[in-house]
Coordinates of C-alpha atoms in Angstrom, one line a residue:
Chain O
M1 CA -0.3 123.8 20.1
A2 CA 2.1 122.2 18.4
T3 CA 5.0 123.6 18.9
E4 CA 3.9 124.1 22.4
A5 CA 4.3 120.6 22.4
A6 CA 7.9 120.2 21.2
Q7 CA 8.7 123.1 23.4
G8 CA 7.1 121.8 27.5
A9 CA 7.5 118.2 25.4
E10 CA 9.8 117.2 28.3
H11 CA 7.4 116.3 31.1
G12 CA 8.4 118.0 34.3
A13 CA 10.4 120.0 33.2
G14 CA 12.0 122.9 32.4
G15 CA 9.1 126.2 33.6
G16 CA 5.5 126.7 32.1
L17 CA 3.1 124.4 32.6
V18 CA 3.0 121.9 31.0
F19 CA -0.6 120.7 27.7
H20 CA -0.4 117.3 27.0
P21 CA -4.1 116.0 27.5
M22 CA -4.5 114.1 24.6
D23 CA -0.7 112.4 24.7
Q24 CA -2.4 109.7 27.1
F25 CA -4.5 108.7 24.1
L26 CA -1.5 108.3 22.1
V27 CA -1.3 104.5 20.9
K28 CA 2.6 103.3 21.4
P29 CA 4.1 100.3 20.4
L30 CA 4.3 98.2 23.3
F31 CA 8.1 97.1 22.5
G32 CA 10.7 98.8 20.7
D33 CA 10.2 102.8 18.3
G34 CA 8.7 101.3 15.4
P35 CA 6.2 102.3 13.4
V36 CA 2.4 101.1 14.1
G37 CA 1.1 98.2 12.5
T38 CA -2.0 96.7 11.9
F39 CA -0.7 93.8 14.0
T40 CA 1.5 95.0 16.1
V41 CA 1.3 95.2 20.1
T42 CA 0.7 98.1 21.3
N43 CA -0.9 99.8 24.3
V44 CA -4.5 98.9 22.4
T45 CA -3.0 95.2 23.3
L46 CA -1.9 95.5 26.6
W47 CA -5.0 96.8 27.3
M48 CA -6.9 94.5 25.8
A49 CA -5.4 91.5 26.4
L50 CA -5.9 93.1 31.3
S51 CA -10.0 93.9 29.8
V52 CA -9.6 90.2 29.1
L53 CA -8.0 88.7 31.9
C54 CA -10.7 91.3 34.4
I55 CA -13.5 89.5 32.6
V56 CA -11.9 86.2 32.5
G57 CA -11.0 86.9 36.7
L58 CA -14.9 87.8 37.4
L59 CA -17.2 85.6 35.7
V60 CA -14.9 82.7 35.0
L61 CA -12.9 81.8 38.6
S62 CA -15.0 83.5 40.6
S63 CA -17.9 81.8 39.6
S64 CA -15.8 78.1 39.0
G65 CA -16.8 77.2 42.9
R66 CA -20.2 77.0 41.8
A67 CA -20.8 77.6 45.6
T68 CA -24.7 77.7 46.0
V69 CA -23.9 80.4 49.0
P70 CA -22.3 83.1 46.3
G71 CA -19.3 84.1 47.7
R72 CA -17.9 88.5 47.1
M73 CA -16.5 87.9 43.7
Q74 CA -19.3 85.1 42.1
S75 CA -21.8 88.1 43.2
I76 CA -20.7 90.3 41.2
A77 CA -21.0 87.9 38.6
E78 CA -24.2 87.0 38.9
L79 CA -25.5 90.4 39.5
A80 CA -23.8 91.2 36.2
Y81 CA -24.8 88.3 34.3
G82 CA -29.0 88.8 35.9
F83 CA -28.6 92.6 35.5
V84 CA -27.3 91.8 31.3
R85 CA -29.7 89.6 31.1
K86 CA -32.3 91.4 32.4
M87 CA -32.0 94.4 29.9
V88 CA -31.7 92.1 27.4
E89 CA -35.7 89.9 28.7
D90 CA -37.1 93.4 29.3
V91 CA -36.1 96.0 26.1
A92 CA -35.2 93.8 24.0
G93 CA -37.6 90.6 25.1
K94 CA -37.6 87.3 25.5
D95 CA -37.2 86.0 21.5
A96 CA -34.0 88.6 21.9
M97 CA -32.3 85.5 24.2
P98 CA -30.3 84.0 21.5
Y99 CA -28.4 87.5 20.7
F100 CA -27.7 88.2 25.1
P101 CA -24.5 86.5 24.4
Y102 CA -23.2 89.2 22.4
V103 CA -24.6 91.7 24.6
M104 CA -23.1 90.5 27.0
T105 CA -19.5 90.8 25.4
I106 CA -19.4 93.8 24.5
F107 CA -21.4 94.9 28.5
M108 CA -18.9 93.3 29.9
F109 CA -16.0 94.8 27.7
I110 CA -17.0 98.2 28.1
V111 CA -17.7 97.8 31.7
V112 CA -14.4 96.7 32.7
S113 CA -12.4 98.6 29.7
N114 CA -14.0 102.5 31.3
F115 CA -12.8 101.1 34.9
L116 CA -9.4 99.5 34.0
G117 CA -9.2 103.1 32.0
L118 CA -9.7 104.8 35.4
L119 CA -6.4 103.4 36.4
P120 CA -3.6 106.2 36.8
L121 CA -1.5 105.4 33.7
A122 CA -3.7 103.5 32.4
F123 CA -4.8 103.9 28.6
T124 CA -8.4 103.7 27.0
T125 CA -9.7 102.0 25.0
T126 CA -13.1 103.2 24.9
S127 CA -12.0 105.9 24.2
H128 CA -11.2 106.2 20.6
I129 CA -13.7 106.1 18.1
A130 CA -12.2 103.3 16.3
V131 CA -13.7 100.7 19.0
T132 CA -16.3 101.9 19.7
A133 CA -17.1 103.0 16.2
F134 CA -16.4 99.5 15.3
M135 CA -18.7 98.1 18.2
A136 CA -21.7 100.4 16.4
I137 CA -21.8 99.1 13.0
V138 CA -21.5 95.4 14.5
V139 CA -24.2 96.3 16.4
F140 CA -26.0 98.7 13.1
V141 CA -25.1 96.4 10.7
A142 CA -26.7 92.7 12.5
V143 CA -29.9 94.8 13.8
T144 CA -30.4 95.5 9.8
V145 CA -29.3 91.9 9.5
I146 CA -31.4 89.8 11.1
G147 CA -34.2 93.0 10.1
F148 CA -34.5 91.8 7.0
V149 CA -33.6 88.2 7.8
K150 CA -37.1 88.3 11.2
H151 CA -39.0 90.2 8.4
G152 CA -38.2 90.7 5.2
V153 CA -39.2 93.2 3.4
G154 CA -41.7 94.0 6.6
F155 CA -39.1 95.3 8.8
L156 CA -39.5 98.6 6.2
G157 CA -42.5 97.9 7.7
L158 CA -40.0 100.4 11.2
F159 CA -39.9 103.0 8.7
W160 CA -43.6 103.4 7.6
I161 CA -45.6 104.9 10.8
T162 CA -49.2 103.8 10.8
S163 CA -50.1 105.5 13.6
A164 CA -49.7 108.8 11.8
P165 CA -51.7 110.5 9.1
L166 CA -51.2 109.3 5.9
P167 CA -50.1 112.6 4.5
L168 CA -47.6 113.2 7.3
R169 CA -45.7 109.3 6.3
P170 CA -43.5 111.0 3.9
V171 CA -42.0 113.0 5.4
L172 CA -42.3 111.1 8.7
A173 CA -40.7 108.2 7.6
L174 CA -37.4 110.4 5.5
I175 CA -36.3 111.4 9.5
E176 CA -36.9 108.2 10.7
V177 CA -34.6 106.8 7.6
I178 CA -32.0 109.2 8.7
S179 CA -31.9 108.5 12.4
Y180 CA -31.6 104.7 11.6
F181 CA -28.1 105.7 10.0
V182 CA -27.4 108.3 12.5
R183 CA -27.7 105.7 14.7
P184 CA -24.5 103.8 14.4
V185 CA -22.3 107.3 14.9
S186 CA -24.6 108.3 18.1
H187 CA -23.4 105.5 19.7
S188 CA -19.9 105.3 19.0
I189 CA -19.7 108.6 19.8
R190 CA -21.6 109.1 23.1
L191 CA -19.0 106.7 24.1
A192 CA -15.6 107.2 23.1
G193 CA -16.9 111.4 23.5
N194 CA -18.4 110.8 27.3
M195 CA -14.8 109.4 27.9
M196 CA -12.0 111.1 25.6
A197 CA -13.8 114.5 27.7
G198 CA -13.7 113.3 31.0
H199 CA -10.0 111.4 30.5
A200 CA -8.4 114.9 29.0
V201 CA -10.9 117.9 31.8
I202 CA -8.8 115.4 34.0
K203 CA -5.6 116.4 32.6
V204 CA -6.2 119.7 31.8
F205 CA -6.7 120.9 36.0
A206 CA -3.9 118.0 37.1
A207 CA -1.3 120.0 34.1
F208 CA -3.0 123.2 36.6
A209 CA -1.9 121.5 39.5
P210 CA 1.9 122.2 40.1
L211 CA 1.1 125.2 39.4
I212 CA 2.5 126.1 43.0
T213 CA 5.8 125.4 42.4
I214 CA 5.5 128.1 39.2
S215 CA 3.9 131.2 41.5
V216 CA 3.1 130.2 45.6
G217 CA 0.9 133.0 45.4
V218 CA -1.7 132.0 42.7
G219 CA -0.2 128.2 43.7
L220 CA -1.8 128.3 46.5
L221 CA -5.4 128.9 45.2
A222 CA -4.7 127.6 42.1
T223 CA -3.6 124.1 43.6
P224 CA -5.6 122.5 46.0
L225 CA -8.9 124.2 43.7
S226 CA -7.4 121.6 40.8
I227 CA -6.5 118.7 42.5
L228 CA -10.3 119.4 44.5
A229 CA -11.4 119.5 40.4
I230 CA -9.4 116.7 39.7
S231 CA -11.5 114.3 42.5
A232 CA -15.3 116.2 41.7
I233 CA -14.3 114.7 38.3
Y234 CA -13.2 111.4 39.0
A235 CA -15.8 110.2 41.2
L236 CA -17.9 111.5 37.8
E237 CA -16.1 109.3 35.8
V238 CA -17.3 106.5 38.0
L239 CA -19.6 106.7 38.1
V240 CA -20.0 107.6 34.1
A241 CA -18.0 104.6 33.7
F242 CA -20.2 102.6 34.4
I243 CA -23.3 104.9 33.1
Q244 CA -21.8 104.9 30.0
A245 CA -21.2 101.3 29.6
Y246 CA -24.7 100.7 30.9
V247 CA -26.3 103.4 27.9
F248 CA -24.4 101.1 24.9
T249 CA -25.9 98.3 26.9
I250 CA -29.1 99.2 26.8
L251 CA -29.1 101.2 23.1
T252 CA -28.4 97.5 21.4
C253 CA -30.7 96.0 23.1
V254 CA -33.5 98.8 21.7
Y255 CA -32.0 98.3 18.2
L256 CA -32.2 94.9 18.7
R257 CA -35.7 95.0 20.1
D258 CA -36.5 96.8 16.3
A259 CA -35.3 93.9 15.0
L260 CA -37.1 91.2 16.4
H261 CA -40.3 94.3 16.5
P262 CA -39.7 96.1 14.0
S263 CA -44.1 97.3 14.5
H264 CA -43.8 99.1 16.9
Chain H
M1 CA -0.8 135.3 8.6
E2 CA -3.6 133.8 7.1
G3 CA -3.5 131.1 9.5
D4 CA -2.9 133.0 12.4
I5 CA -6.9 133.9 11.5
V6 CA -8.4 130.0 10.6
Q7 CA -7.3 129.1 13.9
M8 CA -8.5 132.1 15.5
G9 CA -11.5 131.6 13.6
A10 CA -11.3 127.9 14.8
Y11 CA -10.9 128.4 18.3
I12 CA -13.9 131.1 18.2
G13 CA -15.7 128.0 16.7
A14 CA -15.0 125.6 18.8
G15 CA -15.8 128.0 22.4
L16 CA -19.2 128.7 20.4
A17 CA -19.4 125.0 19.5
C18 CA -19.5 124.2 23.4
T19 CA -22.0 126.3 24.1
G20 CA -24.9 122.4 22.1
M21 CA -23.5 121.5 25.8
G22 CA -25.9 123.6 27.9
G23 CA -28.7 122.4 25.7
A24 CA -27.8 119.2 26.5
A25 CA -27.4 119.5 29.4
V26 CA -31.0 121.7 29.9
G27 CA -32.6 118.9 28.5
I28 CA -30.9 115.3 30.6
G29 CA -32.2 118.0 33.4
H30 CA -36.6 117.6 31.9
V31 CA -35.6 114.4 31.1
V32 CA -34.6 113.9 35.1
G33 CA -37.0 116.4 36.7
N34 CA -39.4 115.0 35.0
Y35 CA -38.9 111.2 35.7
L36 CA -38.6 111.9 39.5
S37 CA -41.5 113.7 39.6
G38 CA -43.6 111.3 38.1
A39 CA -41.4 108.6 40.1
L40 CA -42.4 110.4 43.1
R41 CA -46.7 110.6 42.4
N42 CA -46.6 107.1 42.0
P43 CA -43.6 105.7 42.6
S44 CA -44.7 102.6 42.3
A45 CA -44.3 102.5 38.6
A46 CA -41.3 103.8 38.7
G47 CA -38.8 101.6 38.5
G48 CA -39.8 100.4 35.6
Q49 CA -39.4 103.2 33.6
V50 CA -35.2 104.1 35.2
A51 CA -33.9 102.5 31.3
T52 CA -36.4 104.4 29.5
M53 CA -34.9 107.0 31.5
F54 CA -31.3 106.3 30.5
I55 CA -32.2 105.5 27.3
G56 CA -33.8 109.3 26.8
I57 CA -31.2 110.3 29.0
A58 CA -29.0 108.8 26.4
F59 CA -30.4 110.6 23.3
S60 CA -30.6 114.4 24.4
E61 CA -26.8 113.4 25.7
A62 CA -25.7 112.6 22.5
L63 CA -26.7 115.6 21.4
G64 CA -23.8 117.6 23.5
I65 CA -21.7 114.8 22.9
F66 CA -21.7 116.1 19.3
S67 CA -21.2 119.6 20.5
F68 CA -18.5 118.3 22.3
L69 CA -16.8 115.9 19.0
V70 CA -17.3 119.9 16.6
A71 CA -15.4 122.2 19.3
L72 CA -12.5 118.8 18.9
L73 CA -12.6 118.7 16.0
L74 CA -12.4 122.5 15.7
M75 CA -9.8 122.1 18.0
F76 CA -7.2 119.5 17.0
A77 CA -8.4 118.3 13.2
V78 CA -9.1 121.7 11.8
Chain S
M1 CA 0.0 121.8 13.7
A2 CA 1.1 123.8 10.7
T3 CA 4.0 121.9 12.1
E4 CA 6.2 120.1 9.3
T5 CA 6.4 116.9 10.8
H6 CA 9.6 115.4 9.7
Q7 CA 9.9 111.5 11.1
T8 CA 9.0 108.2 10.2
L9 CA 6.7 106.9 12.6
S10 CA 3.2 108.8 12.3
A11 CA 2.6 111.5 10.6
C12 CA -0.1 112.0 14.2
L13 CA 3.8 112.1 16.4
T14 CA 5.4 114.9 16.8
P15 CA 8.9 114.1 16.8
E16 CA 8.9 114.6 20.0
G17 CA 6.3 111.7 21.0
G18 CA 3.7 114.3 21.6
A19 CA 0.5 114.5 19.8
V20 CA -1.0 116.4 16.8
G21 CA -4.3 116.2 17.4
M22 CA -7.1 113.7 18.3
P23 CA -5.0 111.2 18.6
Q24 CA -8.5 109.3 17.4
L25 CA -8.9 110.9 14.8
C26 CA -5.2 109.8 13.1
P27 CA -5.8 107.0 10.7
D28 CA -2.4 105.5 11.4
W29 CA -3.7 104.2 14.0
M30 CA -7.0 102.5 13.6
G31 CA -6.3 99.4 11.8
N32 CA -4.7 98.6 14.7
Q33 CA -6.9 99.5 16.7
I34 CA -10.1 97.7 14.6
F35 CA -8.2 94.2 15.2
W36 CA -7.2 93.8 18.8
L37 CA -10.9 94.7 18.8
I38 CA -11.3 91.9 17.2
V39 CA -9.2 89.6 18.7
T40 CA -9.9 90.9 21.7
L41 CA -14.4 90.7 21.3
V42 CA -13.5 86.9 19.7
V43 CA -12.9 85.8 22.3
I44 CA -14.6 87.6 25.5
F45 CA -17.1 86.2 23.1
F46 CA -16.4 82.3 22.9
I47 CA -15.2 82.2 27.0
L48 CA -18.6 83.8 27.7
S49 CA -20.6 82.2 25.6
R50 CA -19.0 79.1 26.3
V51 CA -17.3 79.1 29.6
A52 CA -19.6 81.9 31.9
L53 CA -22.5 82.1 31.0
P54 CA -23.7 78.6 30.8
R55 CA -21.8 78.1 34.4
I56 CA -22.8 80.2 35.9
A57 CA -27.0 80.2 34.3
A58 CA -26.3 76.2 35.9
I59 CA -25.3 77.8 39.3
L60 CA -28.5 80.1 38.9
A61 CA -30.7 77.0 38.0
D62 CA -29.1 75.1 40.7
R63 CA -29.8 77.9 43.3
Q64 CA -33.7 77.9 41.9
G65 CA -33.6 73.7 42.8
T66 CA -31.6 73.9 46.3
I67 CA -34.5 76.7 47.4
T68 CA -37.5 75.8 45.9
N69 CA -36.5 72.2 47.2
D70 CA -35.2 73.6 51.0
L71 CA -38.9 75.5 50.4
A72 CA -40.8 72.2 50.0
T73 CA -38.9 70.9 53.1
A74 CA -39.4 73.3 55.0
E75 CA -43.3 72.6 54.1
D76 CA -43.3 68.8 55.1
L77 CA -41.5 70.2 58.1
K78 CA -43.8 72.7 58.7
A79 CA -46.5 69.9 57.8
K80 CA -45.1 67.8 60.1
A81 CA -45.1 70.1 63.1
A82 CA -48.6 71.2 62.7
Q83 CA -49.2 67.1 62.8
A84 CA -47.4 66.7 66.4
E85 CA -49.0 69.2 68.0
E86 CA -52.2 67.7 66.5
A87 CA -51.4 64.5 67.7
Y88 CA -50.3 66.1 71.1
E89 CA -53.1 67.8 72.0
K90 CA -55.7 65.3 70.6
A91 CA -53.3 62.7 73.4
L92 CA -53.7 66.0 76.3
A93 CA -57.7 66.1 75.5
D94 CA -57.8 62.1 75.8
A95 CA -55.8 62.4 79.5
R96 CA -57.7 65.0 80.8
A97 CA -60.7 63.4 79.7
E98 CA -59.4 59.8 80.7
A99 CA -58.3 61.7 84.7
Q100 CA -62.3 63.4 84.7
S101 CA -63.8 59.6 84.4
I102 CA -60.8 58.6 86.8
V103 CA -62.2 61.6 89.7
A104 CA -66.1 60.7 89.3
A105 CA -65.0 57.4 89.2
T106 CA -63.5 57.7 91.9
K107 CA -65.9 60.2 93.2
A108 CA -68.3 57.9 93.1
E109 CA -66.9 55.1 94.4
I110 CA -66.5 57.3 97.7
K111 CA -69.5 58.6 97.9
A112 CA -71.2 54.9 98.1
E113 CA -68.8 53.6 100.3
L114 CA -69.8 57.0 102.7
D115 CA -73.1 55.9 101.7
D116 CA -72.8 52.3 103.3
A117 CA -70.7 53.3 105.4
T118 CA -73.4 56.3 106.8
A119 CA -76.8 53.2 106.3
Q120 CA -74.6 51.0 108.4
A121 CA -73.9 53.4 111.0
D122 CA -77.8 55.0 110.8
A123 CA -78.8 51.1 110.7
R124 CA -76.7 49.9 114.2
I125 CA -77.8 54.0 115.7
A126 CA -81.3 52.9 115.3
A127 CA -80.9 49.2 116.6
Q128 CA -79.4 50.4 119.2
A129 CA -81.6 52.9 119.9
A130 CA -84.5 50.3 119.7
E131 CA -82.4 48.4 121.9
G132 CA -82.2 51.5 124.2
E133 CA -86.1 51.9 124.3
K134 CA -87.1 48.8 124.8
K135 CA -84.3 48.5 128.2
I136 CA -86.1 52.1 129.1
A137 CA -89.5 50.1 129.0
E138 CA -88.4 47.2 129.8
I139 CA -86.4 49.1 133.2
R140 CA -90.1 51.2 133.2
A141 CA -92.4 48.2 133.6
S142 CA -89.6 46.8 136.0
A143 CA -90.0 50.4 137.8
L144 CA -94.1 50.0 137.5
E145 CA -94.2 46.4 139.2
S146 CA -91.8 47.2 142.6
V147 CA -94.0 50.0 143.0
K148 CA -96.5 48.3 142.1
E149 CA -94.7 45.9 144.3
V150 CA -93.8 48.4 147.5
A151 CA -96.9 50.2 147.5
E152 CA -99.2 46.8 148.4
A153 CA -96.7 45.4 150.5
T154 CA -96.3 49.0 152.3
A155 CA -100.8 49.5 152.8
Q156 CA -100.8 46.4 153.6
E157 CA -98.4 46.7 156.6
L158 CA -100.4 50.1 157.1
V159 CA -103.2 47.9 157.2
A160 CA -101.7 45.4 159.3
V161 CA -100.7 48.0 162.3
M162 CA -103.9 49.5 162.4
G163 CA -105.4 46.1 162.6
I164 CA -107.5 46.1 159.6
E165 CA -106.7 42.0 158.5
A166 CA -106.7 42.0 155.0
D167 CA -105.9 40.2 151.9
A168 CA -103.8 41.4 149.6
R169 CA -106.3 40.4 146.8
T170 CA -107.7 42.8 147.9
I171 CA -104.7 45.6 148.8
G172 CA -103.3 44.8 144.7
A173 CA -107.1 46.3 143.7
A174 CA -107.2 49.0 146.2
V175 CA -103.3 49.7 145.0
G176 CA -104.3 49.5 141.2
T177 CA -106.9 51.3 141.6
R178 CA -104.7 54.5 143.2
L179 CA -101.8 53.8 141.1
K180 CA -104.0 53.5 137.8
G181 CA -106.1 57.0 138.6

């Protein structure tokens, strides 16, 4: 694999198909070619800063008019606000409102990063397990701490299902504990995996697209097909970009509800 | 030679791991299908259950993502 | 994977700058990503919780207030309109009643005048009729008188012609008897 990559490293140069589906996920320093340290300004920095700018434009600048009759951008801001607020209220309950700003923060960050990642040549910050795992672990730790602070030892009632028959309860408790600790794993890998998979598949199809320059016979069939496939998967990715942000946020709300009302 | 066999095994394993995604697909289809049939029976109650449906999809999809992850790990990390 | 990496940049890069394995699993880059993620999340959190969310909440509350006010105003105006309509209906009914009373009064007046005029006319007619009758009676009486005179004169002449002396009284009695018979 690596030798293939080495042979075809000159992009677009030379014969043969060039597969670099993973190169789009590389972290590179923005200035110069030095090693990537913890505080190096990299493309991660660039795209995260762009997401911050987009959020500022979307939520702050658009609402600066404070118009009673909203314009287009202000409508989007109000829609996003109402969407997340309703999600927190419906799923996590009214007493989860103090955590609404953080839920809104992660929703806006994920949804904007996902859509920014769909731009050609973009770097998708949410496709990195380090990023999503950090967010998931923050949610996991926060939820556990909130649960124990609000309910003390009673929070462990989450694992002791009183509606089940007594002999089954220890078994269920074991399963519940395991699933509780698997939560951050699935929570983070779902988002990163979806983003990575979609982008990698687009790249693979994109690698098939220039086939017509190598072999006209095969290319006549393969090139239009791969372009069609790229369009279709791109459309799916637009959908997935939103749905995964929604799912990440709603799961955060579900975990928050467990912390606030462990008896359910 | 030995390395080649390991690589071959990894690729075969990656392919096999991808079959797990089919299960996730069946699961998601089941969730959405049942949601839809329920929603058509009682459209007035459908709106409130969209979030529940998405949670169900997310749990079902997580397992598919795990198999995809196993495939990727076998392809690139082993 | 199996290839030796000779560069010092990162174990996750091929010498040509391609990816070795999954870049997501490269431990060299995780610290960088997590650091910038923390920065980003903190910045977004403060922007949202300090500026954006209170402002949007205020806008929505404002709008709710405006809508409530507008609805109340509309309710007021509706009530006023209903009142105005009621007043109008009342004025219309009043006017109609007044018109009817005026019509009735006028009718009564006219009727009274008419009756008066009729009565006067009747009286005049009755008077004229009575006068006429009186005149007729007079004429008849005078006619009778004339007839008697003529008859008496004629009878006297006749009697005189026949050579019989007869006084006027006798002749008168005879004529009277004849006339009566």
